[in-house]
Tab-separated table of C-alpha atoms and ligand atoms in Angstrom:
chain	number	residue	atom	x	y	z
A	1	UNK	CA	170.375	50.894	36.488
A	2	UNK	CA	170.969	54.490	37.325
A	3	UNK	CA	168.571	56.092	39.752
A	4	UNK	CA	165.916	58.350	38.191
A	5	UNK	CA	167.237	61.888	37.824
A	6	UNK	CA	163.983	63.467	39.270
A	7	UNK	CA	164.412	61.330	42.385
A	8	UNK	CA	168.137	62.368	42.883
A	9	UNK	CA	167.307	66.035	42.404
A	10	UNK	CA	164.409	66.062	44.714
A	11	UNK	CA	166.208	64.137	47.514
A	12	UNK	CA	169.372	66.213	47.253
A	13	UNK	CA	167.182	69.204	48.388
A	14	UNK	CA	166.184	67.348	51.531
A	15	UNK	CA	167.703	68.183	54.936
A	16	UNK	CA	169.159	65.135	56.569
A	17	UNK	CA	166.810	65.474	59.531
A	18	UNK	CA	163.158	66.525	58.836
A	19	UNK	CA	162.663	70.270	59.443
A	20	UNK	CA	159.293	71.302	61.017
A	21	UNK	CA	156.967	73.144	58.710
A	22	UNK	CA	159.453	72.872	55.882
A	23	UNK	CA	158.153	75.052	53.117
A	24	UNK	CA	159.737	72.884	50.487
A	25	UNK	CA	157.827	69.766	51.537
A	26	UNK	CA	154.891	70.642	53.914
A	27	UNK	CA	151.530	69.551	52.706
A	28	UNK	CA	149.111	72.107	51.274
A	29	UNK	CA	145.843	70.761	52.727
A	30	UNK	CA	143.860	72.924	50.246
A	31	UNK	CA	145.400	71.401	47.184
A	32	UNK	CA	142.448	70.016	45.093
A	33	UNK	CA	144.275	66.838	43.959
A	34	UNK	CA	145.353	66.056	47.537
A	35	UNK	CA	141.861	66.755	48.746
A	36	UNK	CA	140.461	64.186	46.309
A	37	UNK	CA	142.943	61.593	47.492
A	38	UNK	CA	142.218	62.451	51.121
A	39	UNK	CA	138.465	62.110	50.454
A	40	UNK	CA	139.057	58.445	49.402
A	41	UNK	CA	140.881	57.872	52.791
A	42	UNK	CA	138.181	59.696	54.766
A	43	UNK	CA	135.522	57.261	53.269
A	44	UNK	CA	137.629	54.066	53.579
A	45	UNK	CA	135.921	51.909	56.091
A	46	UNK	CA	139.097	49.659	56.635
A	47	UNK	CA	140.941	52.230	58.729
A	48	UNK	CA	140.457	55.369	60.852
A	49	UNK	CA	143.152	57.451	58.999
A	50	UNK	CA	141.616	60.745	57.792
A	51	UNK	CA	138.266	60.263	59.401
A	52	UNK	CA	137.055	57.545	61.735
A	53	UNK	CA	134.895	54.584	60.528
A	54	UNK	CA	131.199	55.348	60.563
A	55	UNK	CA	130.485	52.941	63.485
A	56	UNK	CA	132.854	54.880	65.733
A	57	UNK	CA	131.530	58.229	64.442
A	58	UNK	CA	127.959	57.097	65.478
A	59	UNK	CA	129.255	56.607	69.088
A	60	UNK	CA	130.968	59.970	69.039
A	61	UNK	CA	127.807	61.737	67.770
A	62	UNK	CA	125.857	60.195	70.748
A	63	UNK	CA	128.566	61.556	73.021
A	64	UNK	CA	128.437	64.887	71.404
A	65	UNK	CA	124.702	65.193	71.920
A	66	UNK	CA	125.558	65.077	75.650
A	67	UNK	CA	128.301	67.698	75.352
A	68	UNK	CA	126.370	70.148	73.165
A	69	UNK	CA	123.442	72.385	73.817
A	70	UNK	CA	120.096	71.084	72.630
A	71	UNK	CA	118.920	71.179	69.015
A	72	UNK	CA	118.220	73.419	67.035
A	73	UNK	CA	121.407	75.040	68.319
A	74	UNK	CA	123.596	76.415	65.534
A	75	UNK	CA	126.947	74.659	65.194
A	76	UNK	CA	130.217	75.278	63.343
A	77	UNK	CA	132.124	72.180	62.447
A	78	UNK	CA	135.575	73.619	61.695
A	79	UNK	CA	137.748	71.218	59.581
A	80	UNK	CA	134.543	69.233	58.920
A	81	UNK	CA	136.101	66.961	56.221
A	82	UNK	CA	133.387	65.182	54.273
A	83	UNK	CA	130.678	65.986	56.916
A	84	UNK	CA	130.716	62.613	58.589
A	85	UNK	CA	129.962	64.249	62.010
A	86	UNK	CA	128.175	67.288	60.606
A	87	UNK	CA	125.456	65.287	58.696
A	88	UNK	CA	124.385	63.040	61.532
A	89	UNK	CA	124.322	66.029	63.861
A	90	UNK	CA	121.975	67.720	61.374
A	91	UNK	CA	119.968	64.471	61.525
A	92	UNK	CA	119.390	65.142	65.244
A	93	UNK	CA	118.003	68.627	64.390
A	94	UNK	CA	121.028	70.910	64.747
A	95	UNK	CA	121.729	73.603	62.223
A	96	UNK	CA	125.305	72.865	61.179
A	97	UNK	CA	127.783	74.913	59.125
A	98	UNK	CA	130.936	73.152	58.032
A	99	UNK	CA	134.206	74.655	56.679
A	100	UNK	CA	137.225	72.860	55.450
A	101	UNK	CA	140.130	73.896	53.287
A	102	UNK	CA	139.687	70.744	51.041
A	103	UNK	CA	137.367	71.404	48.037
A	104	UNK	CA	136.665	67.662	47.399
A	105	UNK	CA	135.650	67.009	50.995
A	106	UNK	CA	133.235	69.927	50.931
A	107	UNK	CA	131.640	68.738	47.674
A	108	UNK	CA	131.214	65.324	49.374
A	109	UNK	CA	129.700	66.896	52.577
A	110	UNK	CA	127.032	68.709	50.420
A	111	UNK	CA	126.133	65.427	48.608
A	112	UNK	CA	126.087	63.474	51.934
A	113	UNK	CA	123.609	66.147	53.386
A	114	UNK	CA	121.338	65.978	50.388
A	115	UNK	CA	121.429	62.106	50.443
A	116	UNK	CA	120.357	62.146	54.097
A	117	UNK	CA	117.623	64.746	53.706
A	118	UNK	CA	119.347	67.501	55.824
A	119	UNK	CA	120.455	69.846	53.188
A	120	UNK	CA	118.308	72.672	54.527
A	121	UNK	CA	119.874	72.378	57.987
A	122	UNK	CA	123.455	72.444	56.739
A	123	UNK	CA	125.759	74.838	54.931
A	124	UNK	CA	129.237	73.612	53.806
A	125	UNK	CA	131.879	75.856	52.341
A	126	UNK	CA	135.593	75.875	51.591
A	127	UNK	CA	137.122	77.977	54.371
A	128	UNK	CA	140.219	78.134	56.510
A	129	UNK	CA	140.147	78.292	60.330
A	130	UNK	CA	143.014	80.772	60.112
A	131	UNK	CA	140.851	83.462	58.539
A	132	UNK	CA	137.315	82.990	59.433
A	133	UNK	CA	134.969	86.007	58.923
A	134	UNK	CA	133.511	87.691	61.932
A	135	UNK	CA	129.892	86.549	61.636
A	136	UNK	CA	127.703	84.579	62.352
A	137	UNK	CA	128.122	83.613	65.921
A	138	UNK	CA	127.508	80.049	66.995
A	139	UNK	CA	126.057	78.178	70.012
A	140	UNK	CA	128.921	75.646	69.693
A	141	UNK	CA	132.016	75.078	67.708
A	142	UNK	CA	133.537	71.712	66.916
A	143	UNK	CA	137.165	70.788	66.252
A	144	UNK	CA	137.196	67.073	65.696
A	145	UNK	CA	140.207	64.868	65.061
A	146	UNK	CA	143.051	67.203	65.834
A	147	UNK	CA	142.192	69.768	63.144
A	148	UNK	CA	144.458	72.512	64.471
A	149	UNK	CA	147.645	70.428	65.033
A	150	UNK	CA	149.042	71.146	61.515
A	151	UNK	CA	149.431	74.715	62.368
A	152	UNK	CA	152.490	76.456	64.073
A	153	UNK	CA	151.873	77.432	67.765
A	154	UNK	CA	151.189	81.053	66.781
A	155	UNK	CA	148.750	80.235	64.064
A	156	UNK	CA	147.053	77.753	66.493
A	157	UNK	CA	146.751	80.617	68.980
A	158	UNK	CA	145.320	82.999	66.328
A	159	UNK	CA	142.867	80.392	64.982
A	160	UNK	CA	141.551	79.802	68.593
A	161	UNK	CA	141.179	83.449	69.148
A	162	UNK	CA	139.122	83.730	65.960
A	163	UNK	CA	136.906	80.709	66.841
A	164	UNK	CA	136.366	82.122	70.404
A	165	UNK	CA	135.154	85.299	68.880
A	166	UNK	CA	132.624	83.287	66.820
A	167	UNK	CA	130.924	81.865	69.941
A	168	UNK	CA	127.807	83.464	71.408
A	169	UNK	CA	127.991	84.266	75.163
A	170	UNK	CA	127.181	80.969	76.750
A	171	UNK	CA	128.402	79.043	73.704
A	172	UNK	CA	130.990	76.297	73.861
A	173	UNK	CA	133.835	74.898	72.124
A	174	UNK	CA	134.275	71.109	71.884
A	175	UNK	CA	137.797	70.375	70.696
A	176	UNK	CA	139.758	67.210	70.361
A	177	UNK	CA	143.625	67.495	70.889
A	178	UNK	CA	146.106	64.721	70.466
A	179	UNK	CA	148.788	64.740	73.285
A	180	UNK	CA	151.188	62.316	71.697
A	181	UNK	CA	151.482	60.372	68.382
A	182	UNK	CA	151.397	56.588	68.177
A	183	UNK	CA	155.214	56.299	67.983
A	184	UNK	CA	157.743	56.603	70.761
A	185	UNK	CA	160.039	59.693	70.830
A	186	UNK	CA	162.923	59.507	68.281
A	187	UNK	CA	163.176	58.865	64.662
A	188	UNK	CA	161.628	55.835	62.742
A	189	UNK	CA	162.182	55.141	59.099
A	190	UNK	CA	160.561	52.470	56.971
A	191	UNK	CA	159.824	51.493	53.352
A	192	UNK	CA	157.122	49.427	51.705
A	193	UNK	CA	155.673	48.639	48.335
A	194	UNK	CA	152.171	50.117	48.292
A	195	UNK	CA	149.345	50.022	45.674
A	196	UNK	CA	148.306	53.590	46.617
A	197	UNK	CA	148.949	56.186	49.196
A	198	UNK	CA	148.139	59.822	49.882
A	199	UNK	CA	150.972	60.700	47.445
A	200	UNK	CA	149.313	58.863	44.444
A	201	UNK	CA	146.979	56.186	43.368
A	202	UNK	CA	149.577	54.117	41.477
A	203	UNK	CA	151.826	51.325	42.694
A	204	UNK	CA	154.783	52.815	44.367
A	205	UNK	CA	157.809	52.437	46.566
A	206	UNK	CA	156.799	54.402	49.654
A	207	UNK	CA	159.537	55.652	51.968
A	208	UNK	CA	158.635	57.131	55.236
A	209	UNK	CA	160.647	59.003	57.866
A	210	UNK	CA	158.951	60.256	61.137
A	211	UNK	CA	160.401	62.077	64.061
A	212	UNK	CA	158.671	62.568	67.404
A	213	UNK	CA	160.548	65.369	69.094
A	214	UNK	CA	159.093	65.282	72.705
A	215	UNK	CA	161.039	68.267	73.900
A	216	UNK	CA	159.409	70.560	71.312
A	217	UNK	CA	156.146	68.456	71.179
A	218	UNK	CA	156.464	68.149	67.398
A	219	UNK	CA	155.799	65.073	65.255
A	220	UNK	CA	157.002	65.271	61.649
A	221	UNK	CA	156.088	62.630	59.099
A	222	UNK	CA	157.969	62.865	55.779
A	223	UNK	CA	157.108	60.592	52.948
A	224	UNK	CA	158.471	59.952	49.389
A	225	UNK	CA	156.685	57.852	46.799
A	226	UNK	CA	158.740	56.568	43.867
A	227	UNK	CA	156.556	55.478	40.892
A	228	UNK	CA	157.596	52.923	38.272
A	229	UNK	CA	158.208	55.641	35.601
A	230	UNK	CA	160.681	57.215	37.915
A	231	UNK	CA	158.648	60.210	38.927
A	232	UNK	CA	158.607	61.060	42.748
A	233	UNK	CA	156.169	62.776	45.036
A	234	UNK	CA	157.135	64.251	48.360
A	235	UNK	CA	155.119	65.222	51.348
A	236	UNK	CA	155.617	66.237	54.937
A	237	UNK	CA	153.093	66.953	57.621
A	238	UNK	CA	154.205	68.569	60.881
A	239	UNK	CA	151.972	68.162	63.853
A	240	UNK	CA	152.431	70.673	66.754
A	241	UNK	CA	150.890	68.747	69.648
A	242	UNK	CA	149.798	70.398	72.927
A	243	UNK	CA	150.800	69.225	76.375
A	244	UNK	CA	147.983	68.483	78.775
A	245	UNK	CA	148.920	71.359	81.077
A	246	UNK	CA	149.271	73.751	78.006
A	247	UNK	CA	145.587	73.317	76.879
A	248	UNK	CA	143.911	75.610	79.511
A	249	UNK	CA	146.640	78.155	79.085
A	250	UNK	CA	146.386	78.317	75.224
A	251	UNK	CA	142.609	78.460	75.487
A	252	UNK	CA	142.665	81.201	78.174
A	253	UNK	CA	144.871	83.289	75.909
A	254	UNK	CA	142.217	82.910	73.257
A	255	UNK	CA	139.604	84.071	75.720
A	256	UNK	CA	138.165	80.694	76.727
A	257	UNK	CA	137.880	78.855	80.066
A	258	UNK	CA	138.056	75.013	80.098
A	259	UNK	CA	135.057	73.501	81.882
A	260	UNK	CA	135.731	69.829	81.212
A	261	UNK	CA	138.590	67.705	79.862
A	262	UNK	CA	137.799	63.981	79.092
A	263	UNK	CA	140.007	61.055	78.266
A	264	UNK	CA	139.342	61.027	74.517
A	265	UNK	CA	135.552	60.261	73.919
A	266	UNK	CA	135.010	58.636	77.279
A	267	UNK	CA	133.341	60.139	80.305
A	268	UNK	CA	136.562	59.737	82.359
A	269	UNK	CA	138.547	62.828	83.289
A	270	UNK	CA	141.521	63.513	81.074
A	271	UNK	CA	145.057	63.379	82.437
A	272	UNK	CA	148.697	63.937	81.083
A	273	UNK	CA	148.785	60.103	80.567
A	274	UNK	CA	145.882	60.164	77.906
A	275	UNK	CA	146.813	59.886	74.266
A	276	UNK	CA	144.158	62.467	73.396
A	277	UNK	CA	141.518	64.536	75.155
A	278	UNK	CA	138.157	66.103	74.360
A	279	UNK	CA	137.932	69.506	75.909
A	280	UNK	CA	134.855	71.546	76.500
A	281	UNK	CA	135.427	75.275	76.952
A	282	UNK	CA	133.283	78.445	77.088
A	283	UNK	CA	134.058	82.069	76.450
A	284	UNK	CA	135.523	83.697	79.481
A	285	UNK	CA	133.753	87.120	79.524
A	286	UNK	CA	136.283	88.548	81.956
A	287	UNK	CA	139.496	87.389	80.131
A	288	UNK	CA	141.943	89.860	78.745
A	289	UNK	CA	141.323	88.420	75.227
A	290	UNK	CA	137.574	88.951	75.365
A	291	UNK	CA	137.873	92.340	76.939
A	292	UNK	CA	140.222	93.307	74.089
A	293	UNK	CA	137.728	91.968	71.630
A	294	UNK	CA	134.797	93.974	73.192
A	295	UNK	CA	136.996	97.045	73.245
A	296	UNK	CA	137.923	96.684	69.628
A	297	UNK	CA	134.297	96.749	68.484
A	298	UNK	CA	133.032	99.817	66.837
A	299	UNK	CA	130.194	101.679	68.611
A	300	UNK	CA	126.888	100.330	67.348
A	301	UNK	CA	128.503	97.310	65.747
A	302	UNK	CA	126.535	94.950	68.155
B	1	LIG	C1	141.851	64.582	60.416
B	1	LIG	S1	140.803	65.477	59.363
B	1	LIG	C2	139.248	65.496	60.290
B	1	LIG	C3	138.057	65.778	59.392
B	1	LIG	C4	136.767	65.724	60.309
B	1	LIG	N1	136.762	66.664	61.374
B	1	LIG	C5	136.427	64.369	60.776
B	1	LIG	O1	136.803	64.033	61.980
B	1	LIG	O2	135.950	63.522	59.985
B	1	LIG	C6	141.278	67.082	59.409
B	1	LIG	C7	140.660	68.071	58.478
B	1	LIG	O3	141.016	69.388	58.746
B	1	LIG	C8	141.078	70.092	57.496
B	1	LIG	N2	141.960	71.188	57.699
B	1	LIG	C9	143.363	71.218	57.820
B	1	LIG	N3	143.747	72.426	57.971
B	1	LIG	C10	142.650	73.347	57.929
B	1	LIG	C11	142.501	74.634	58.015
B	1	LIG	N4	143.510	75.577	58.267
B	1	LIG	N5	141.212	75.170	57.980
B	1	LIG	C12	140.116	74.329	57.722
B	1	LIG	N6	140.308	72.985	57.628
B	1	LIG	C13	141.518	72.474	57.834
B	1	LIG	C14	141.648	69.015	56.592
B	1	LIG	O4	141.276	69.363	55.236
B	1	LIG	C15	140.864	67.788	56.944
B	1	LIG	O5	139.623	67.576	56.384
């Protein structure tokens, strides 16, 4: 049987080696249909794919209570997904705003807040960490589960500067960064027959091709789903990971000073050997970035 024309056309446009942030294939996280499929993965309790399972989130929320100022501090959960952290935090008495580019996850977060009786303590809206408005300012900002890694280095830097500008003096950022993916450096390709994936809910032949480029600290996952009617869907995600030593430098450029780095959600200090770290940082009033910010304020703008 001849291969489906759509598949051949689509694959012929592919570069032999995945290209980081390839505009032809890179995922649009704000796409409503994708957001609906991603929501199902966030809520799936059989894996920790898009969000962690609720039992694990409960433990993380207990840990966050130790890292955050006391309630009723005002928090921003940036890249909040379906509110699985924001809603329990509101349950502890925090006022929590959540933003995410995905419309379906934001709808779910609002529903979750109402179901848990914390709607009046929460505010969820579709928004992008790359262009946050200047107000309000928060007592703490959360970046949970590697929210910034799908941005290029320069966009990560500008998002962090904007987030830093949203912290009150004495406020803090609690951010989780992944230092390496769960595959060794190099390329890994596989295929499977799947009943559903993030590319579609139908049975499909799912081809995946991933490259961990340790020299550039990039992890690229390219996936192609071929459906029984011959249609194809393609998606790529590029993750720009930070090296352990790079984290304080990147945060300093954004006007923040690291005060703690932990090995993931433990109380142990982080190190370059960790797979991920949870970093607590605060605005550095004397840093060039915050001096520039203060200098750029119009007289009387507060
Ligand atoms: C791995 S999920 C984590 C969700 C949530 N923090 C959690 O742990 O349950 C990453 C989230 O970041 C969101 N996201 C990706 N890029 C974003 C951007 N530029 N601005 C805001 N949210 C973004 C995605 O839509 C997704 O919900």
